[in-house]
Amino acid sequence: MSDTENGPPPAPKKKGLWSRLTGGWGSEAETPAPAAPEPDVPEGTEPATSDAPVGDVQAVPDLAADARPESDASAMGDAPAEEERAEESQAEEVAVAPPLAEHSLAEVPAAEASAPQEDPARTPLVPTAPVEEQPVPADAEETEASFAETSLAETPAAEAPEPAKTSFWRRLTSGLARTASSLTQGITDLVSKRKLDAETLEELEDILIRADLGTATAARIVEAVGRGRHDKMIGADEVKGLIAAEVESILAPVARPLVIDGAQKPFIILMVGVNGSGKTTTIGKLAAQWKSEGRKVVLAAGDTFRAAAIEQLKVWGARTGARVVARAPGADAAGVAHDAITEARAEGADILLIDTAGRLQNRTELMAELEKVVRVVKKLEPGAPHAVLLVLDATVGQNALSQVEVFTKIAGVTGLVMTKLDGTARGGILVAIAAKFGLPVHLIGVGEGAEDLQPFAAADFARAIAGIETDAR
């Protein structure tokens, strides 16, 4: 039996495999057929067996041998044409396989060799090119930003509305709390378990003097309390009512509003006072109020000693829309007043407010400079200044008496403005000033806002001093 009948022919390379296996060999029957090593075959295909001797060369099995019947295998030796076609086919496969393997491993990247298959269910219907992210329009961003601000800023405000501003009366009573507390506590302790006698009245007078009401006012109140009540019991509320009545009777004649004479254009107001009394701030508040009434206001930065005062007045001018006449720091204050009057006339202003440098009433040279400003104003505008307002700090106590005296002598004070009526105020001094000088009290200030400067009301001030509660207003 021939080798062809015993198994499939070996795979040829360039020549026929059969001729290479048999060429130079002896009789096939003489050489025993050693077991051929099992070649690697594709999964699912059984390896073919061969009884042919291999010697030093191993035969390449025909992978399709198992699929052919034995009759085809035996016929292969008798049909050389079919053998040659099989050899040529196998030679082509062997020749093509190595270049393909080299190209697959060397030239094609791993990522390209196995391209992922697209899922048809996830494939976009219309666009085939990648869709670029479109920029958000500017107006959309502004709308979103404004919506965020509204959500974050306005919503909490709606949930927790801002409380209404405290009434002027409440702020006034709060500002005079120090004086009222001193009076009410002392009076309650004094008259709660004692009858009115000479000793009791004397102690009451001391309490009133310590409240800065002045000796004359204290004596007047004590006389009113003791009248017809000697050696009798009296309640604290009754004493407080008597104090309020006497204080109101002293303040009522001096509680006069500041009247602007429309026939005088401009109506010139000179603001005077010591350092820190609140002159510049009071000017700004008055300008705001008069501008809201439709009046044309001009401000003169006459406090040339303080650069901060000039800037502060400019801020008030910008805030209220009033024109500000200012010069460099250190300039002559009288010259600033002269220029301000000239410009106010040219613009047809209704009111001219002239600020002056703060000065202590006991500094003769500084008071002489104020006299110069007054002389220049009078020379330029006969009858001016039409009002000279002295601004008093309510926290200075008895020192305010000497301020009124000296400024009235130098500048001719025509009215008073009391500021800084806060929790540390010693408001009783206003009663002592009114009793001694009889000067009009035009305005009182209880805060920093323009609305916190209000016309002076004697009855409200007297009740707040005495610590008498009233209906919320």
CSV table of C-alpha atoms in Angstrom, one decimal:
chain,number,residue,atom,x,y,z
A,1,MET,CA,0.0,0.0,0.0
A,2,SER,CA,1.3,3.5,-0.9
A,3,ASP,CA,1.7,6.3,1.6
A,4,THR,CA,-1.1,8.1,-0.1
A,5,GLU,CA,-3.5,5.4,0.9
A,6,ASN,CA,-2.4,5.5,4.6
A,7,GLY,CA,-3.1,9.2,5.2
A,8,PRO,CA,-3.4,12.7,3.6
A,9,PRO,CA,-0.5,14.0,1.7
A,10,PRO,CA,1.7,16.6,3.5
A,11,ALA,CA,1.2,20.3,2.7
A,12,PRO,CA,3.6,21.5,0.0
A,13,LYS,CA,5.6,24.7,0.0
A,14,LYS,CA,7.0,25.7,-3.3
A,15,LYS,CA,7.4,22.2,-4.8
A,16,GLY,CA,5.0,19.4,-4.4
A,17,LEU,CA,5.1,18.0,-0.9
A,18,TRP,CA,4.9,14.5,-2.1
A,19,SER,CA,7.9,14.7,-4.2
A,20,ARG,CA,9.9,16.3,-1.4
A,21,LEU,CA,8.9,13.6,1.1
A,22,THR,CA,9.8,10.7,-1.3
A,23,GLY,CA,12.8,12.2,-3.0
A,24,GLY,CA,16.1,10.5,-1.9
A,25,TRP,CA,14.3,8.0,0.3
A,26,GLY,CA,14.6,4.3,0.1
A,27,SER,CA,11.7,1.8,0.1
A,28,GLU,CA,8.9,3.0,2.3
A,29,ALA,CA,8.3,-0.5,3.5
A,30,GLU,CA,11.8,-0.8,4.9
A,31,THR,CA,11.6,2.3,7.0
A,32,PRO,CA,9.3,2.2,10.0
A,33,ALA,CA,6.8,5.1,10.3
A,34,PRO,CA,7.5,7.0,13.5
A,35,ALA,CA,4.6,8.8,15.2
A,36,ALA,CA,4.1,12.3,13.8
A,37,PRO,CA,3.6,15.2,16.3
A,38,GLU,CA,0.1,16.5,16.4
A,39,PRO,CA,-0.1,19.8,14.5
A,40,ASP,CA,-2.1,22.8,15.8
A,41,VAL,CA,-5.5,22.7,14.2
A,42,PRO,CA,-8.3,25.1,14.5
A,43,GLU,CA,-10.8,24.6,17.3
A,44,GLY,CA,-13.5,22.1,16.4
A,45,THR,CA,-11.4,20.2,13.9
A,46,GLU,CA,-10.0,16.8,14.7
A,47,PRO,CA,-6.2,16.4,13.9
A,48,ALA,CA,-5.5,14.1,11.0
A,49,THR,CA,-3.3,10.9,11.6
A,50,SER,CA,-0.6,9.7,9.2
A,51,ASP,CA,1.3,6.5,9.0
A,52,ALA,CA,3.9,7.9,6.6
A,53,PRO,CA,7.5,8.0,7.8
A,54,VAL,CA,8.7,11.5,8.5
A,55,GLY,CA,12.4,11.2,9.3
A,56,ASP,CA,13.8,14.6,9.8
A,57,VAL,CA,10.9,16.4,8.1
A,58,GLN,CA,7.4,16.6,9.6
A,59,ALA,CA,4.4,16.3,7.3
A,60,VAL,CA,1.8,19.1,7.3
A,61,PRO,CA,-1.6,17.4,7.5
A,62,ASP,CA,-4.4,18.2,5.2
A,63,LEU,CA,-7.1,19.8,7.4
A,64,ALA,CA,-9.8,18.8,4.9
A,65,ALA,CA,-8.8,15.1,5.0
A,66,ASP,CA,-11.3,14.2,7.6
A,67,ALA,CA,-14.1,15.7,5.5
A,68,ARG,CA,-13.2,13.5,2.5
A,69,PRO,CA,-14.1,9.9,2.2
A,70,GLU,CA,-11.5,7.2,1.9
A,71,SER,CA,-12.3,6.7,-1.7
A,72,ASP,CA,-11.2,10.3,-2.4
A,73,ALA,CA,-8.0,9.7,-0.5
A,74,SER,CA,-7.1,6.6,-2.5
A,75,ALA,CA,-8.0,8.3,-5.7
A,76,MET,CA,-5.6,11.2,-5.0
A,77,GLY,CA,-2.6,9.0,-5.9
A,78,ASP,CA,-4.2,8.0,-9.2
A,79,ALA,CA,-5.3,11.6,-10.1
A,80,PRO,CA,-2.3,13.8,-10.4
A,81,ALA,CA,-4.3,16.8,-11.7
A,82,GLU,CA,-6.3,17.0,-8.6
A,83,GLU,CA,-3.1,16.6,-6.5
A,84,GLU,CA,-1.5,19.4,-8.3
A,85,ARG,CA,-4.5,21.7,-7.8
A,86,ALA,CA,-4.5,20.9,-4.1
A,87,GLU,CA,-0.8,21.5,-3.8
A,88,GLU,CA,-1.2,24.9,-5.6
A,89,SER,CA,-4.1,25.9,-3.4
A,90,GLN,CA,-2.2,25.0,-0.2
A,91,ALA,CA,0.9,26.8,-1.5
A,92,GLU,CA,-1.1,30.0,-2.1
A,93,GLU,CA,-2.5,29.9,1.4
A,94,VAL,CA,1.0,29.4,2.9
A,95,ALA,CA,2.4,32.2,0.8
A,96,VAL,CA,-0.3,34.7,1.6
A,97,ALA,CA,-0.6,33.9,5.4
A,98,PRO,CA,2.8,35.2,6.5
A,99,PRO,CA,2.6,38.6,4.9
A,100,LEU,CA,-0.9,39.0,6.3
A,101,ALA,CA,0.2,38.1,9.8
A,102,GLU,CA,3.2,40.5,9.6
A,103,HIS,CA,0.9,43.3,8.4
A,104,SER,CA,-1.7,42.6,11.1
A,105,LEU,CA,0.9,42.6,13.9
A,106,ALA,CA,3.4,45.3,12.7
A,107,GLU,CA,1.5,47.9,10.7
A,108,VAL,CA,-2.0,48.0,12.1
A,109,PRO,CA,-2.4,49.5,15.6
A,110,ALA,CA,-4.2,47.4,18.1
A,111,ALA,CA,-7.0,50.0,18.4
A,112,GLU,CA,-7.5,50.0,14.6
A,113,ALA,CA,-7.3,46.2,14.3
A,114,SER,CA,-10.5,45.7,16.2
A,115,ALA,CA,-12.8,48.6,15.5
A,116,PRO,CA,-15.8,48.6,17.7
A,117,GLN,CA,-19.1,48.0,16.0
A,118,GLU,CA,-21.7,50.7,16.4
A,119,ASP,CA,-24.9,49.8,18.1
A,120,PRO,CA,-27.7,50.7,15.6
A,121,ALA,CA,-30.0,51.5,18.4
A,122,ARG,CA,-27.7,54.2,19.7
A,123,THR,CA,-26.9,55.7,16.2
A,124,PRO,CA,-28.2,59.2,15.8
A,125,LEU,CA,-31.1,59.4,13.3
A,126,VAL,CA,-30.2,62.6,11.5
A,127,PRO,CA,-26.7,63.9,12.1
A,128,THR,CA,-23.8,61.7,11.1
A,129,ALA,CA,-21.0,64.1,12.1
A,130,PRO,CA,-20.4,64.8,15.8
A,131,VAL,CA,-22.6,67.6,17.1
A,132,GLU,CA,-20.6,70.6,18.5
A,133,GLU,CA,-21.8,72.1,21.8
A,134,GLN,CA,-23.5,75.4,21.0
A,135,PRO,CA,-22.5,78.4,23.2
A,136,VAL,CA,-25.2,79.8,25.5
A,137,PRO,CA,-26.4,83.2,24.3
A,138,ALA,CA,-25.3,86.2,26.4
A,139,ASP,CA,-28.8,87.3,27.1
A,140,ALA,CA,-29.6,83.8,28.3
A,141,GLU,CA,-26.7,83.9,30.7
A,142,GLU,CA,-27.8,87.3,32.0
A,143,THR,CA,-31.3,86.0,32.4
A,144,GLU,CA,-30.1,83.0,34.3
A,145,ALA,CA,-27.8,85.1,36.4
A,146,SER,CA,-30.6,87.6,37.2
A,147,PHE,CA,-32.9,84.7,38.0
A,148,ALA,CA,-30.3,83.2,40.4
A,149,GLU,CA,-29.8,86.6,42.1
A,150,THR,CA,-33.5,87.0,42.4
A,151,SER,CA,-33.9,83.5,43.8
A,152,LEU,CA,-31.0,83.9,46.3
A,153,ALA,CA,-31.3,87.6,47.2
A,154,GLU,CA,-35.0,88.5,46.9
A,155,THR,CA,-36.7,85.4,48.1
A,156,PRO,CA,-35.2,85.5,51.7
A,157,ALA,CA,-36.2,89.2,51.8
A,158,ALA,CA,-39.8,88.2,51.0
A,159,GLU,CA,-39.8,85.5,53.6
A,160,ALA,CA,-38.3,87.8,56.3
A,161,PRO,CA,-39.6,91.4,55.5
A,162,GLU,CA,-37.5,94.2,56.8
A,163,PRO,CA,-39.0,95.7,59.9
A,164,ALA,CA,-40.5,99.2,59.6
A,165,LYS,CA,-38.2,102.1,60.6
A,166,THR,CA,-38.7,103.1,64.3
A,167,SER,CA,-40.8,106.2,64.7
A,168,PHE,CA,-39.1,109.5,65.5
A,169,TRP,CA,-40.8,109.5,68.9
A,170,ARG,CA,-39.3,106.1,69.7
A,171,ARG,CA,-35.9,107.2,68.6
A,172,LEU,CA,-36.2,110.4,70.7
A,173,THR,CA,-37.2,108.5,73.8
A,174,SER,CA,-34.3,106.1,73.2
A,175,GLY,CA,-31.9,109.0,72.8
A,176,LEU,CA,-33.0,110.6,76.1
A,177,ALA,CA,-33.1,107.3,78.0
A,178,ARG,CA,-30.0,108.2,80.0
A,179,THR,CA,-31.6,111.4,81.4
A,180,ALA,CA,-35.0,109.8,81.8
A,181,SER,CA,-33.6,106.7,83.6
A,182,SER,CA,-31.6,108.9,86.0
A,183,LEU,CA,-34.7,111.0,86.9
A,184,THR,CA,-37.3,108.2,87.2
A,185,GLN,CA,-35.2,105.9,89.2
A,186,GLY,CA,-34.2,108.7,91.6
A,187,ILE,CA,-37.8,109.9,92.0
A,188,THR,CA,-39.2,106.4,92.5
A,189,ASP,CA,-36.7,105.7,95.3
A,190,LEU,CA,-37.3,109.1,96.9
A,191,VAL,CA,-41.1,109.3,97.1
A,192,SER,CA,-42.2,105.6,97.3
A,193,LYS,CA,-42.2,105.5,101.1
A,194,ARG,CA,-41.8,109.1,102.3
A,195,LYS,CA,-44.0,112.1,102.6
A,196,LEU,CA,-43.1,115.4,101.0
A,197,ASP,CA,-41.1,117.4,103.5
A,198,ALA,CA,-38.2,119.9,103.2
A,199,GLU,CA,-35.6,117.1,103.1
A,200,THR,CA,-37.4,115.2,100.4
A,201,LEU,CA,-37.8,118.3,98.3
A,202,GLU,CA,-34.1,119.1,98.7
A,203,GLU,CA,-33.1,115.6,97.5
A,204,LEU,CA,-35.4,116.0,94.6
A,205,GLU,CA,-33.7,119.2,93.6
A,206,ASP,CA,-30.3,117.4,93.6
A,207,ILE,CA,-31.7,114.7,91.3
A,208,LEU,CA,-32.9,117.4,88.8
A,209,ILE,CA,-29.5,119.2,88.8
A,210,ARG,CA,-27.6,116.0,88.2
A,211,ALA,CA,-29.9,115.5,85.1
A,212,ASP,CA,-28.4,118.8,83.7
A,213,LEU,CA,-31.7,120.6,83.9
A,214,GLY,CA,-29.9,123.5,85.6
A,215,THR,CA,-30.3,125.1,89.0
A,216,ALA,CA,-33.0,127.6,87.9
A,217,THR,CA,-35.1,124.8,86.3
A,218,ALA,CA,-34.6,122.5,89.2
A,219,ALA,CA,-35.7,125.1,91.7
A,220,ARG,CA,-38.8,125.9,89.5
A,221,ILE,CA,-39.8,122.2,89.4
A,222,VAL,CA,-39.3,121.7,93.1
A,223,GLU,CA,-41.5,124.6,93.9
A,224,ALA,CA,-44.3,123.3,91.6
A,225,VAL,CA,-44.1,119.8,93.2
A,226,GLY,CA,-44.2,121.1,96.8
A,227,ARG,CA,-47.0,123.5,96.2
A,228,GLY,CA,-50.0,122.4,98.3
A,229,ARG,CA,-48.5,118.9,99.0
A,230,HIS,CA,-46.4,119.5,102.1
A,231,ASP,CA,-46.3,116.5,104.4
A,232,LYS,CA,-48.3,114.4,102.1
A,233,MET,CA,-47.7,111.2,100.2
A,234,ILE,CA,-47.1,111.5,96.5
A,235,GLY,CA,-46.6,108.9,93.8
A,236,ALA,CA,-43.7,108.7,91.3
A,237,ASP,CA,-46.0,109.1,88.3
A,238,GLU,CA,-47.4,112.3,89.7
A,239,VAL,CA,-44.0,113.7,90.2
A,240,LYS,CA,-43.0,112.8,86.7
A,241,GLY,CA,-46.1,114.5,85.3
A,242,LEU,CA,-45.2,117.7,87.2
A,243,ILE,CA,-41.7,117.6,85.8
A,244,ALA,CA,-42.9,117.2,82.2
A,245,ALA,CA,-45.4,120.0,82.6
A,246,GLU,CA,-42.7,122.4,83.9
A,247,VAL,CA,-40.2,121.4,81.3
A,248,GLU,CA,-42.7,121.9,78.5
A,249,SER,CA,-43.6,125.3,79.8
A,250,ILE,CA,-39.9,126.3,79.6
A,251,LEU,CA,-39.3,124.9,76.1
A,252,ALA,CA,-42.6,125.8,74.4
A,253,PRO,CA,-41.6,129.5,73.9
A,254,VAL,CA,-38.3,128.5,72.2
A,255,ALA,CA,-39.6,125.7,70.0
A,256,ARG,CA,-39.7,127.6,66.7
A,257,PRO,CA,-39.3,126.1,63.2
A,258,LEU,CA,-36.6,127.5,60.9
A,259,VAL,CA,-38.4,129.8,58.4
A,260,ILE,CA,-36.8,130.6,55.0
A,261,ASP,CA,-37.6,134.1,53.8
A,262,GLY,CA,-38.4,133.7,50.1
A,263,ALA,CA,-37.8,137.4,49.6
A,264,GLN,CA,-34.1,136.9,50.4
A,265,LYS,CA,-32.4,135.2,47.5
A,266,PRO,CA,-30.2,133.6,48.4
A,267,PHE,CA,-31.2,133.1,52.0
A,268,ILE,CA,-27.7,132.8,53.6
A,269,ILE,CA,-27.3,130.5,56.7
A,270,LEU,CA,-24.0,130.5,58.6
A,271,MET,CA,-23.3,127.2,60.5
A,272,VAL,CA,-21.1,127.5,63.6
A,273,GLY,CA,-20.0,125.2,66.4
A,274,VAL,CA,-17.1,123.4,68.0
A,275,ASN,CA,-15.2,120.5,66.4
A,276,GLY,CA,-17.2,117.3,66.2
A,277,SER,CA,-20.6,118.9,66.9
A,278,GLY,CA,-22.1,117.7,63.6
A,279,LYS,CA,-22.1,120.9,61.6
A,280,THR,CA,-21.2,119.4,58.2
A,281,THR,CA,-23.6,116.5,58.6
A,282,THR,CA,-26.4,118.9,59.6
A,283,ILE,CA,-25.7,121.0,56.4
A,284,GLY,CA,-26.1,117.8,54.3
A,285,LYS,CA,-29.3,116.8,55.9
A,286,LEU,CA,-30.8,120.3,55.5
A,287,ALA,CA,-29.8,120.3,51.9
A,288,ALA,CA,-31.4,117.0,51.3
A,289,GLN,CA,-34.7,118.2,52.8
A,290,TRP,CA,-34.8,121.5,51.0
A,291,LYS,CA,-33.9,119.9,47.6
A,292,SER,CA,-36.8,117.4,48.1
A,293,GLU,CA,-39.0,120.5,48.5
A,294,GLY,CA,-37.8,121.8,45.1
A,295,ARG,CA,-35.5,124.5,46.4
A,296,LYS,CA,-32.2,125.4,44.8
A,297,VAL,CA,-29.4,124.9,47.3
A,298,VAL,CA,-25.7,125.9,47.2
A,299,LEU,CA,-23.2,124.7,49.8
A,300,ALA,CA,-20.0,126.5,50.7
A,301,ALA,CA,-17.1,124.4,52.1
A,302,GLY,CA,-15.8,127.0,54.5
A,303,ASP,CA,-14.1,124.6,56.8
A,304,THR,CA,-10.8,124.8,55.0
A,305,PHE,CA,-8.8,123.5,58.0
A,306,ARG,CA,-10.0,120.0,57.4
A,307,ALA,CA,-9.6,118.3,54.0
A,308,ALA,CA,-12.1,115.6,55.2
A,309,ALA,CA,-14.7,118.3,55.8
A,310,ILE,CA,-14.4,119.5,52.2
A,311,GLU,CA,-14.7,116.0,50.9
A,312,GLN,CA,-17.6,115.2,53.2
A,313,LEU,CA,-19.5,118.2,51.9
A,314,LYS,CA,-18.8,117.2,48.3
A,315,VAL,CA,-20.3,113.8,49.0
A,316,TRP,CA,-23.5,115.4,50.4
A,317,GLY,CA,-23.6,117.7,47.4
A,318,ALA,CA,-23.4,114.7,45.0
A,319,ARG,CA,-26.0,112.8,47.0
A,320,THR,CA,-28.5,115.7,47.1
A,321,GLY,CA,-27.7,117.4,43.8
A,322,ALA,CA,-26.7,120.6,45.4
A,323,ARG,CA,-23.8,122.7,44.0
A,324,VAL,CA,-20.7,122.8,46.2
A,325,VAL,CA,-18.3,125.8,46.2
A,326,ALA,CA,-14.9,124.6,47.5
A,327,ARG,CA,-11.3,125.6,47.4
A,328,ALA,CA,-8.1,123.9,48.3
A,329,PRO,CA,-7.5,122.9,52.0
A,330,GLY,CA,-5.9,125.8,53.8
A,331,ALA,CA,-7.6,128.5,51.7
A,332,ASP,CA,-9.0,131.6,53.3
A,333,ALA,CA,-12.5,130.8,54.7
A,334,ALA,CA,-13.7,134.4,54.2
A,335,GLY,CA,-12.7,134.1,50.5
A,336,VAL,CA,-14.7,130.9,50.1
A,337,ALA,CA,-17.7,132.6,51.6
A,338,HIS,CA,-17.3,135.6,49.2
A,339,ASP,CA,-17.1,133.3,46.2
A,340,ALA,CA,-20.1,131.2,47.3
A,341,ILE,CA,-22.3,134.3,47.6
A,342,THR,CA,-21.3,135.5,44.2
A,343,GLU,CA,-22.0,132.1,42.5
A,344,ALA,CA,-25.3,131.6,44.4
A,345,ARG,CA,-26.5,134.9,43.2
A,346,ALA,CA,-25.5,134.1,39.6
A,347,GLU,CA,-27.4,130.8,39.7
A,348,GLY,CA,-30.5,132.2,41.4
A,349,ALA,CA,-30.1,129.9,44.4
A,350,ASP,CA,-32.8,129.9,47.1
A,351,ILE,CA,-30.6,129.0,50.0
A,352,LEU,CA,-26.8,129.2,50.6
A,353,LEU,CA,-25.4,127.1,53.5
A,354,ILE,CA,-21.9,128.2,54.6
A,355,ASP,CA,-19.9,125.7,56.6
A,356,THR,CA,-17.2,127.0,59.0
A,357,ALA,CA,-14.3,125.4,60.8
A,358,GLY,CA,-14.9,124.0,64.2
A,359,ARG,CA,-13.3,126.0,66.9
A,360,LEU,CA,-13.3,126.0,70.7
A,361,GLN,CA,-15.1,128.9,72.2
A,362,ASN,CA,-12.1,129.7,74.4
A,363,ARG,CA,-9.6,130.1,71.5
A,364,THR,CA,-9.5,133.9,70.9
A,365,GLU,CA,-7.6,133.7,67.6
A,366,LEU,CA,-9.9,131.1,66.1
A,367,MET,CA,-13.0,133.1,67.1
A,368,ALA,CA,-11.4,136.2,65.4
A,369,GLU,CA,-11.3,134.3,62.1
A,370,LEU,CA,-15.0,133.6,62.5
A,371,GLU,CA,-15.6,137.3,63.0
A,372,LYS,CA,-13.9,137.9,59.7
A,373,VAL,CA,-16.2,135.6,57.8
A,374,VAL,CA,-19.2,137.3,59.3
A,375,ARG,CA,-17.9,140.7,58.3
A,376,VAL,CA,-17.3,139.6,54.7
A,377,VAL,CA,-20.8,138.2,54.4
A,378,LYS,CA,-22.4,141.4,55.9
A,379,LYS,CA,-20.3,143.5,53.5
A,380,LEU,CA,-21.3,141.5,50.4
A,381,GLU,CA,-25.0,141.1,51.4
A,382,PRO,CA,-26.5,143.6,53.7
A,383,GLY,CA,-28.6,142.0,56.4
A,384,ALA,CA,-26.8,138.7,56.0
A,385,PRO,CA,-26.3,136.2,57.3
A,386,HIS,CA,-30.0,135.8,57.6
A,387,ALA,CA,-29.6,133.0,60.1
A,388,VAL,CA,-26.7,131.8,62.3
A,389,LEU,CA,-27.3,128.3,63.6
A,390,LEU,CA,-25.2,127.0,66.5
A,391,VAL,CA,-24.9,123.2,66.3
A,392,LEU,CA,-24.7,121.7,69.9
A,393,ASP,CA,-23.6,118.2,70.8
A,394,ALA,CA,-26.1,116.8,73.3
A,395,THR,CA,-23.4,114.7,75.0
A,396,VAL,CA,-21.3,117.6,76.3
A,397,GLY,CA,-23.5,118.6,79.1
A,398,GLN,CA,-22.8,121.9,81.0
A,399,ASN,CA,-20.1,122.9,78.5
A,400,ALA,CA,-22.9,123.7,76.0
A,401,LEU,CA,-23.8,126.8,78.2
A,402,SER,CA,-20.5,128.5,77.6
A,403,GLN,CA,-20.6,127.6,73.8
A,404,VAL,CA,-23.9,129.4,73.5
A,405,GLU,CA,-22.6,132.4,75.3
A,406,VAL,CA,-19.4,132.9,73.3
A,407,PHE,CA,-20.7,132.0,69.8
A,408,THR,CA,-23.7,134.4,70.4
A,409,LYS,CA,-21.3,137.2,71.2
A,410,ILE,CA,-19.0,136.6,68.2
A,411,ALA,CA,-21.3,135.4,65.4
A,412,GLY,CA,-24.7,136.6,66.6
A,413,VAL,CA,-26.4,133.1,67.0
A,414,THR,CA,-30.0,133.3,66.0
A,415,GLY,CA,-31.1,129.6,66.6
A,416,LEU,CA,-30.0,126.2,67.9
A,417,VAL,CA,-29.7,122.7,66.5
A,418,MET,CA,-29.1,119.9,69.0
A,419,THR,CA,-27.6,116.7,67.6
A,420,LYS,CA,-26.4,113.3,68.8
A,421,LEU,CA,-29.5,112.7,70.9
A,422,ASP,CA,-28.5,109.0,71.4
A,423,GLY,CA,-28.3,106.7,74.4
A,424,THR,CA,-25.4,108.7,75.9
A,425,ALA,CA,-27.1,112.1,75.5
A,426,ARG,CA,-27.5,114.5,78.4
A,427,GLY,CA,-30.6,116.2,76.9
A,428,GLY,CA,-31.5,118.0,80.1
A,429,ILE,CA,-29.0,120.7,79.2
A,430,LEU,CA,-31.3,122.0,76.4
A,431,VAL,CA,-33.8,122.9,79.1
A,432,ALA,CA,-31.1,124.9,81.0
A,433,ILE,CA,-30.1,126.7,77.8
A,434,ALA,CA,-33.6,127.6,76.9
A,435,ALA,CA,-34.2,128.9,80.5
A,436,LYS,CA,-31.0,131.0,80.5
A,437,PHE,CA,-30.8,132.3,76.9
A,438,GLY,CA,-34.2,132.0,75.4
A,439,LEU,CA,-32.8,131.2,71.9
A,440,PRO,CA,-35.0,129.5,69.4
A,441,VAL,CA,-34.5,125.7,69.2
A,442,HIS,CA,-35.2,124.9,65.5
A,443,LEU,CA,-34.1,121.2,65.1
A,444,ILE,CA,-33.0,118.1,66.9
A,445,GLY,CA,-31.2,115.1,65.4
A,446,VAL,CA,-31.5,111.5,66.6
A,447,GLY,CA,-29.6,109.6,63.9
A,448,GLU,CA,-27.5,109.7,60.7
A,449,GLY,CA,-30.2,109.9,58.1
A,450,ALA,CA,-31.7,113.1,56.6
A,451,GLU,CA,-35.1,112.1,58.0
A,452,ASP,CA,-33.5,111.9,61.5
A,453,LEU,CA,-33.3,115.7,61.7
A,454,GLN,CA,-36.7,117.0,62.7
A,455,PRO,CA,-38.3,120.2,64.0
A,456,PHE,CA,-38.1,120.6,67.7
A,457,ALA,CA,-41.4,119.7,69.6
A,458,ALA,CA,-41.4,120.9,73.2
A,459,ALA,CA,-44.2,118.5,74.5
A,460,ASP,CA,-42.5,115.4,73.1
A,461,PHE,CA,-39.1,116.4,74.4
A,462,ALA,CA,-40.6,117.1,77.9
A,463,ARG,CA,-42.4,113.7,78.1
A,464,ALA,CA,-39.2,111.9,76.9
A,465,ILE,CA,-37.1,113.7,79.5
A,466,ALA,CA,-39.5,112.8,82.3
A,467,GLY,CA,-39.7,109.1,81.2
A,468,ILE,CA,-43.5,109.2,80.5
A,469,GLU,CA,-44.7,106.5,78.1
A,470,THR,CA,-47.1,107.6,75.4
A,471,ASP,CA,-48.9,105.9,72.6
A,472,ALA,CA,-46.7,104.5,69.8
A,473,ARG,CA,-46.3,107.1,67.0
